Short mmCIF file of C-alpha atoms in Angstrom, two decimals:
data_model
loop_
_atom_site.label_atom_id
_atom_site.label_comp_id
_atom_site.label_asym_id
_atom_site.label_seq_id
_atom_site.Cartn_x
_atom_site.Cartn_y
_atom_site.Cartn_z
CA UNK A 1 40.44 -2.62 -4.90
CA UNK A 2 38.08 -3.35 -2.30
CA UNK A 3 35.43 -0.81 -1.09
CA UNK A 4 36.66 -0.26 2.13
CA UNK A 5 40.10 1.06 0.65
CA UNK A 6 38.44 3.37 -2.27
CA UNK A 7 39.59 7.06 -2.37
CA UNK A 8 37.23 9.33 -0.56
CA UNK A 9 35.40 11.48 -3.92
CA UNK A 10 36.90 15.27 -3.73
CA UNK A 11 33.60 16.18 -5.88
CA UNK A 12 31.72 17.30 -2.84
CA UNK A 13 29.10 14.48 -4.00
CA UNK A 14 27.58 11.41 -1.83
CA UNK A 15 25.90 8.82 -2.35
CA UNK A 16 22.08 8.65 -1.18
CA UNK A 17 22.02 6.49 1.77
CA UNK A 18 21.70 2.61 0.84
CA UNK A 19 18.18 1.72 0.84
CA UNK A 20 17.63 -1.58 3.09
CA UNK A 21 14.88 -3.50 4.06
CA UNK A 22 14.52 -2.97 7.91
CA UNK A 23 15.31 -6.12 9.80
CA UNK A 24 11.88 -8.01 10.91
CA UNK A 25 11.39 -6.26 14.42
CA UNK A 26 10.31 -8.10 18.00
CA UNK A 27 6.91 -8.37 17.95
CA UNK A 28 5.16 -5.69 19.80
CA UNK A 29 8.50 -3.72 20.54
CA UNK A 30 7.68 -0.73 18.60
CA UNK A 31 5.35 2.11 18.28
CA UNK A 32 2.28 3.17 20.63
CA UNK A 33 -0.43 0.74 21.85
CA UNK A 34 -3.91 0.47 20.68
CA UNK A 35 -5.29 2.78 23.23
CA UNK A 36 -2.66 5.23 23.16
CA UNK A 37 -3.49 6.39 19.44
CA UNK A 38 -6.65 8.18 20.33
CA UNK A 39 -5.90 11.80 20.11
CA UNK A 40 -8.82 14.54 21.39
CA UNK A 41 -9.76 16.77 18.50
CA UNK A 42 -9.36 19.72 21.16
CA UNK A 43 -5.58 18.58 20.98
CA UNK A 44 -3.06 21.43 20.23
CA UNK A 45 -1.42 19.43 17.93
CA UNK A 46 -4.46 19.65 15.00
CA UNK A 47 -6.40 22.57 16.27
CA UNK A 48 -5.34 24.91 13.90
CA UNK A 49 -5.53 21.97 10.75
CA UNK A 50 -9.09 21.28 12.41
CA UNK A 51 -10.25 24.68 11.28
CA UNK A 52 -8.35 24.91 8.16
CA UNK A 53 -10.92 21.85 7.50
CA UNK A 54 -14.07 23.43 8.41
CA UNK A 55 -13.27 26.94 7.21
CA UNK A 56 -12.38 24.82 3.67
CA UNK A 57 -15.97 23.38 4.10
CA UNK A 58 -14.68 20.09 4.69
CA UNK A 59 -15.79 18.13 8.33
CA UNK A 60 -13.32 16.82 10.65
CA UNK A 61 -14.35 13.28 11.26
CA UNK A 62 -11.78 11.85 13.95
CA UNK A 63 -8.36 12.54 14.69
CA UNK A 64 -5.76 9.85 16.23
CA UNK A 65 -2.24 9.41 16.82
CA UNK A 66 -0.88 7.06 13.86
CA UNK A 67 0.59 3.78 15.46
CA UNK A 68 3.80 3.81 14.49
CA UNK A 69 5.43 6.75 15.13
CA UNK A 70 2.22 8.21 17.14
CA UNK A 71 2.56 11.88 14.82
CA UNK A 72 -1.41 13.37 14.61
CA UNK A 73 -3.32 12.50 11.87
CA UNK A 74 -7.09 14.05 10.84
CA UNK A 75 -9.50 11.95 9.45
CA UNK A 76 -11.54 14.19 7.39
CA UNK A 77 -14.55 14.56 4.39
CA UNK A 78 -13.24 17.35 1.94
CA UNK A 79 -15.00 18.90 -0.69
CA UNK A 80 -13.62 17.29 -3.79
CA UNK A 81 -13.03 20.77 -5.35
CA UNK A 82 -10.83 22.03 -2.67
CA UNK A 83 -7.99 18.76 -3.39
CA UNK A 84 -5.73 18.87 -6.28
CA UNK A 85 -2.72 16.53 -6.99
CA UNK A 86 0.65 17.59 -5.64
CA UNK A 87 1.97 19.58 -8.86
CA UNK A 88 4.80 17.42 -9.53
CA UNK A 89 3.44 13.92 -9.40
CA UNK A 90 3.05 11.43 -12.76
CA UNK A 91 1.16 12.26 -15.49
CA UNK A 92 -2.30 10.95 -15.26
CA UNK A 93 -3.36 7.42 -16.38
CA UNK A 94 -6.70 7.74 -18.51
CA UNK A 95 -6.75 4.20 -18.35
CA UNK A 96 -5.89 3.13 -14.72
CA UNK A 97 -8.41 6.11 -13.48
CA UNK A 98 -11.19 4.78 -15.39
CA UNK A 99 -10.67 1.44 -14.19
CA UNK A 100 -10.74 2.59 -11.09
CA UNK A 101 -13.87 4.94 -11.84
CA UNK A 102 -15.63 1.39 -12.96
CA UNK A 103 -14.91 -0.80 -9.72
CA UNK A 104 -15.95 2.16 -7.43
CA UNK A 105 -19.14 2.47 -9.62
CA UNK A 106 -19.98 -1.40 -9.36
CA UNK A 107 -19.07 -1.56 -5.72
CA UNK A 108 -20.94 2.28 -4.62
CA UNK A 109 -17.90 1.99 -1.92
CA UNK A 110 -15.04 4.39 -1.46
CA UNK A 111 -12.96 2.95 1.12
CA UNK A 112 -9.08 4.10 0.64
CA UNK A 113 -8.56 7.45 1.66
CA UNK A 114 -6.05 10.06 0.08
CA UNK A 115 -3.50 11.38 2.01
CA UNK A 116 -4.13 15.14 1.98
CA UNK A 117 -1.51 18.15 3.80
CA UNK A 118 -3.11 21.69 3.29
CA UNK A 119 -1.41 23.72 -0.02
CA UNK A 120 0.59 26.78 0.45
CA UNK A 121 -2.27 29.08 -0.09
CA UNK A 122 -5.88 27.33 -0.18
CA UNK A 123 -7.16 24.11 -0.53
CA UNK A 124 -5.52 20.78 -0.17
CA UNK A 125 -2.50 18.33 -2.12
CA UNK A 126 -2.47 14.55 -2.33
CA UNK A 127 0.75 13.31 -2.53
CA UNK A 128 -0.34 10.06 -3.51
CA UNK A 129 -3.98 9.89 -4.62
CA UNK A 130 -4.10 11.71 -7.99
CA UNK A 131 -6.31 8.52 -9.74
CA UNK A 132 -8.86 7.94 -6.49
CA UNK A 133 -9.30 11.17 -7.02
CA UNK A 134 -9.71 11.22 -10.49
CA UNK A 135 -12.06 8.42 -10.61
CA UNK A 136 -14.24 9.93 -7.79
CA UNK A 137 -14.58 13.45 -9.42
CA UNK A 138 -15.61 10.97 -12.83
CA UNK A 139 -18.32 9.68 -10.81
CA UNK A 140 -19.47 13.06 -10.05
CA UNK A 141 -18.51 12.88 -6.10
CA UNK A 142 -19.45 15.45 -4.13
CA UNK A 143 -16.62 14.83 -1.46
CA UNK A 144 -13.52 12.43 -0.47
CA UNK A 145 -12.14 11.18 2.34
CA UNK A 146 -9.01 11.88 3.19
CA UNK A 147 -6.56 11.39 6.18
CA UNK A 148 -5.11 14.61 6.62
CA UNK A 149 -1.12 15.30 7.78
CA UNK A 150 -0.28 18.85 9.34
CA UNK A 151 3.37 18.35 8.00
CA UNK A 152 3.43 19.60 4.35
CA UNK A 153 6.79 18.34 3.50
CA UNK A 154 5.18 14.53 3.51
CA UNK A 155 4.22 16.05 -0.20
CA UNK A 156 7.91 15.52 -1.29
CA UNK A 157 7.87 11.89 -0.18
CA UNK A 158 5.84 11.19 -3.12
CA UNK A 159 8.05 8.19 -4.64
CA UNK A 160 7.75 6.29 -0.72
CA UNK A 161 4.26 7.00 -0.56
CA UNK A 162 2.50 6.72 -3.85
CA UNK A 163 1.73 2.58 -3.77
CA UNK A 164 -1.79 3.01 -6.10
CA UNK A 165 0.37 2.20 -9.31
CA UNK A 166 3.85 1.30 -9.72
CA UNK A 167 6.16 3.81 -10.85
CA UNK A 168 8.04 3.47 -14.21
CA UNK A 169 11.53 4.97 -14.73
CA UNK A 170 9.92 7.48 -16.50
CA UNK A 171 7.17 8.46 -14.07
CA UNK A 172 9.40 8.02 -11.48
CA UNK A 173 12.45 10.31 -13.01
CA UNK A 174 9.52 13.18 -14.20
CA UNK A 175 8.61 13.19 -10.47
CA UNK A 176 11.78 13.70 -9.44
CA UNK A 177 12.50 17.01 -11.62
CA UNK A 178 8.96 18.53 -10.52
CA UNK A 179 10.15 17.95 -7.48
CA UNK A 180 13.55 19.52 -7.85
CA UNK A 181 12.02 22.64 -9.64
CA UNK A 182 9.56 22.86 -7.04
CA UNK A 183 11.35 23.02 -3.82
CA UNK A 184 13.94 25.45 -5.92
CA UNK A 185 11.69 29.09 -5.33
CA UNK A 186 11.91 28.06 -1.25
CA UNK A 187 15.11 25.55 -1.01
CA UNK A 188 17.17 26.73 -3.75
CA UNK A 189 19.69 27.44 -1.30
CA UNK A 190 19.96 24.23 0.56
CA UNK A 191 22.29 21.51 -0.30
CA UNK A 192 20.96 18.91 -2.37
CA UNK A 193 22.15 16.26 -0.19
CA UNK A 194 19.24 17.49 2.27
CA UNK A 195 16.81 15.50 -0.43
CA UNK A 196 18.19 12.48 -1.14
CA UNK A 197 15.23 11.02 0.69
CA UNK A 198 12.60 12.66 -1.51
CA UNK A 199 14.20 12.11 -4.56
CA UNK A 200 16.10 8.55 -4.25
CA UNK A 201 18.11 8.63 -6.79
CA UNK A 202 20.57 11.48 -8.08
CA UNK A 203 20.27 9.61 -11.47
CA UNK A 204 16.74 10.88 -11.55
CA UNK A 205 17.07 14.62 -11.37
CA UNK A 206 19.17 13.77 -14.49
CA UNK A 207 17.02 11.43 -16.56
CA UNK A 208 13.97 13.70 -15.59
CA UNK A 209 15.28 16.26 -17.31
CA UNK A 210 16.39 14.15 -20.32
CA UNK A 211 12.76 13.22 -20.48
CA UNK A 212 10.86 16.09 -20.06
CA UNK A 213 12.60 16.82 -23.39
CA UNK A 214 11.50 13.95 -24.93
CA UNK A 215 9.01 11.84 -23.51
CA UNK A 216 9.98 8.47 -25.73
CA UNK A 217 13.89 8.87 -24.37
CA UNK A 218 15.56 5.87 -24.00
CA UNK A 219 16.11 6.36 -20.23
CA UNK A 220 16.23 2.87 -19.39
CA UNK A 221 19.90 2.24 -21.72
CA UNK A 222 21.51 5.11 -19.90
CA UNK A 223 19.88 4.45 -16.19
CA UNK A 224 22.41 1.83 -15.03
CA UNK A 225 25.77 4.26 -16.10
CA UNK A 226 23.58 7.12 -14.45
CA UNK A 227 23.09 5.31 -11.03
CA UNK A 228 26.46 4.42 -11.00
CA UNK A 229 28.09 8.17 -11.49
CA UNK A 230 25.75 10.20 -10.22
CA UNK A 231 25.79 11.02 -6.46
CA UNK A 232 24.00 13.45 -4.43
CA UNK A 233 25.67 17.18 -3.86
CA UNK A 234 26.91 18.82 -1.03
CA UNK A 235 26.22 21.96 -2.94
CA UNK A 236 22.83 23.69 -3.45
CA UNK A 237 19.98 22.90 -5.18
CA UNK A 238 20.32 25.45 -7.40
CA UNK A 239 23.71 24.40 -8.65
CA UNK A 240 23.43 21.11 -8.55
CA UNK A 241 20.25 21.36 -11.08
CA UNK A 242 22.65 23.27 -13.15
CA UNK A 243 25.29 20.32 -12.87
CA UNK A 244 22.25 17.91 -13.99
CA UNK A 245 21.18 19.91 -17.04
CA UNK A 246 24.72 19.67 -18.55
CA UNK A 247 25.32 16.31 -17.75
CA UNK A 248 21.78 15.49 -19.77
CA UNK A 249 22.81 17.47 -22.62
CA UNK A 250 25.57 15.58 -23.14
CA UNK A 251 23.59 12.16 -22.80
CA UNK A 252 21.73 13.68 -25.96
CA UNK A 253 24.42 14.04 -27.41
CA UNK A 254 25.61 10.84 -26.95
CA UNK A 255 21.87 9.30 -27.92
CA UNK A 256 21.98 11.23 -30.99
CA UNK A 257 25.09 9.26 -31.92
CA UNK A 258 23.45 5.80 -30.51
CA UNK A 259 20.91 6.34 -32.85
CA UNK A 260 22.89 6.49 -36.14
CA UNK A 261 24.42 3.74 -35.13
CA UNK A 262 20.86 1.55 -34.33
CA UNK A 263 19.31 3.06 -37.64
CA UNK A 264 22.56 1.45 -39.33
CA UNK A 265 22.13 -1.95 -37.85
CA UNK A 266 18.40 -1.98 -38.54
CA UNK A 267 19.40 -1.68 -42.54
CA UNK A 268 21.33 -4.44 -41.84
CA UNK A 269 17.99 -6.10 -41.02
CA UNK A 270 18.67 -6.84 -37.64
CA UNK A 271 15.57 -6.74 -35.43
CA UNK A 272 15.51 -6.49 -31.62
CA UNK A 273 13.83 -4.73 -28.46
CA UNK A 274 16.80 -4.05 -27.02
CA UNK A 275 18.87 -2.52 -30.10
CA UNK A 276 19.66 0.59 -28.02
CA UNK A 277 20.34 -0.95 -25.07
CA UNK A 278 22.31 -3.35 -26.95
CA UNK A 279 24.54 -0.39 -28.68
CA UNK A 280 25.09 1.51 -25.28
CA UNK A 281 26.63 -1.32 -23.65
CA UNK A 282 29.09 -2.42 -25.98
CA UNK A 283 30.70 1.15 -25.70
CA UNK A 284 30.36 1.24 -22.02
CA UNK A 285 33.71 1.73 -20.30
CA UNK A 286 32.55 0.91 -17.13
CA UNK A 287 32.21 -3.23 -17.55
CA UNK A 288 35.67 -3.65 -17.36
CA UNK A 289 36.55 -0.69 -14.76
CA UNK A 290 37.17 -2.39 -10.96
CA UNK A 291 36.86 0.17 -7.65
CA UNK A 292 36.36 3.71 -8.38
CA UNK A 293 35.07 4.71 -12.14
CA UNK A 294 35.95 7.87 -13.50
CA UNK A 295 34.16 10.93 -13.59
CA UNK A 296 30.71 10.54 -15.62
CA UNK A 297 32.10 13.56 -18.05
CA UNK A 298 34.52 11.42 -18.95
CA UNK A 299 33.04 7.77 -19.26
CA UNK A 300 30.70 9.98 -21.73
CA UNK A 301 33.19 11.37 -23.73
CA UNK A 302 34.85 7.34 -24.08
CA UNK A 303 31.59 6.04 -25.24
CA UNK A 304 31.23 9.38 -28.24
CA UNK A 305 34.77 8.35 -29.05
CA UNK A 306 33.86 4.59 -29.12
CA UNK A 307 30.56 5.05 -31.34
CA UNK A 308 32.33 7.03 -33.52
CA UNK A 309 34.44 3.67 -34.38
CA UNK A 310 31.80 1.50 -34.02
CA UNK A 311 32.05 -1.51 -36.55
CA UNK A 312 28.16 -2.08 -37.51
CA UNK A 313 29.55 -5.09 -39.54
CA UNK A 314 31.03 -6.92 -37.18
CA UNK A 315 27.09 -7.16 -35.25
CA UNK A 316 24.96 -10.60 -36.01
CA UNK A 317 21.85 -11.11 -34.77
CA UNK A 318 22.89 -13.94 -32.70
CA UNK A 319 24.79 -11.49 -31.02
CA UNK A 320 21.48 -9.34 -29.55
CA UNK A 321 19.68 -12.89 -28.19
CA UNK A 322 22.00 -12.01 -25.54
CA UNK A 323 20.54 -9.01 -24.37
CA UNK A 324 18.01 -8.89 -21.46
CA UNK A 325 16.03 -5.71 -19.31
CA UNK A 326 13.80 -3.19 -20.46
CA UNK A 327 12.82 -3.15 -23.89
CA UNK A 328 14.14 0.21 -25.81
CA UNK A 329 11.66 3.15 -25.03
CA UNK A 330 13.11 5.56 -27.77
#
């Protein structure tokens, strides 16, 4: 069945919008000129963010109109005690933000500014600068440059902005929940549809949950049946996080059962990267299923019943060379 003539879902679910790559533009058919982005720092527009600055002890040092969609941006010095990552972003990297801390050191330059919005009550959040700023407080930095957004929300649009160190699936899917958790106290209410742009993926509320259970979870064998099943909600926040949670217990449950079954084929002496991976997709329903798949409830359920049969004698090791992706994290 093609995908024009699938059944509309009843779940009161969508899909996130399809992510394209924008089609290469006219030249010089978009956005403000040159001249037009300077912005007086008397302007309305970042008065009030202006003082916020100064009264913060931080020194507004320009302010401009950014040149694409011309919304004001501050160009600022803040004290380096007054910025703290957004509280749902990646774990830290000791390793990247010493790295980091060691070119800056060699070079005596910082030259890539945070983005900063003010935090709800004091001080400032980086949506996207957790190891610059890292490395300069290493370095014993008095202050950081930052350019400086009066609209907080940018925070959420973490996974968009964030380009200092690509996100894994697990970094990406543990942003995700902090996210979730964090807009619930002031969004519970809305529908969870309203995010899809913050959090890309419904797959990820799930699989951040799944992993800030257990941080070596296997996230990458379940991701593809995930993407496929999950779909945004029409209903709040609150109960869609509720939906999540039970549809991650019962990947669990169903990893518990992978894992018998890879500790089994490992006595056999067979040896791969992918064992998991390799397990998950032979009891996968959804290679054969054409048009609309069933509910994920169910395809879960299929793949318990299917592991419980699973023939461990019937696996060679020629049969594994096959497999391909992400090594197994779990």
């Amino acid at each position: 069945m093609g995908a024009a003539s699938r059944p509309k879902s009843t779940s009161g679910r969508k899909r996130a919008p399809a992510r394209r790559a924008p089609k290469k533009a006219a030249a010089r058919s978009r956005g403000i000129e040159a001249q037009g982005c300077r912005l007086d720092a008397a302007s309305e527009e970042v008065a009030g963010l202006s003082r916020r600055i100064e009264q913060e002890g931080g020194a507004v040092l320009g302010t401009y109109r950014e040149p694409l969609g011309g919304s004001p941006v501050i160009f600022a010095s803040l004290p380096i005690g007054s910025v703290e990552p957004t509280p749902f972003q990646r774990d830290l990297s000791e390793a990247h933000h010493k790295k980091l801390a060691g070119v800056l050191d060699k070079t005596g330059l910082f030259l890539d500014p945070i983005i900063a919005v003010t935090a709800p009550k004091e001080g400032f959040w980086t949506p996207n600068g957790r190891h610059r700023l890292a490395a300069m407080r290493r370095l014993g930095a008095k202050a950081i440059t930052a350019l400086v957004v009066p609209q907080r929300e940018i925070a959420w649009q973490i996974l968009a902005l964030n380009t200092e160190k690509a996100h894994n699936l697990r970094e990406r899917s543990l942003e995700v929940i902090r996210i979730v958790k964090g807009l619930m106290e002031t969004d519970g209410a809305r529908p969870e549809a309203d995010f899809a742009y913050y959090l890309e993926e419904s797959a990820l509320v799930t699989l951040g949950l799944c992993y800030e259970k257990k941080r070596v979870f296997a996230g990458g064998a379940y991701a593809p049946i995930l993407r496929r099943l999950e779909t945004f909600s029409t209903d709040s926040l609150r109960k869609a996080l509720h939906v999540h949670e039970q549809h991650a217990e019962k990947v669990f449950e169903l990893d518990e059962l992978v894992t018998g079954v890879v500790a089994k084929l490992k006595a056999k002496g067979l040896a791969s990267p992918y064992l998991r991976t390799f397990v998950v997709a032979r009891v996968n329903p959804l290679r054969w299923i054409q048009g609309e798949p069933p509910p994920l409830e169910e395809v879960l359920k299929t793949m318990r019943e299917r592991l419980a049969k699973f023939n461990t004698d019937r696996i060679k090791q020629e049969d594994l060379a096959v497999m391909g992706g992400p090594p197994d994290e779990g």
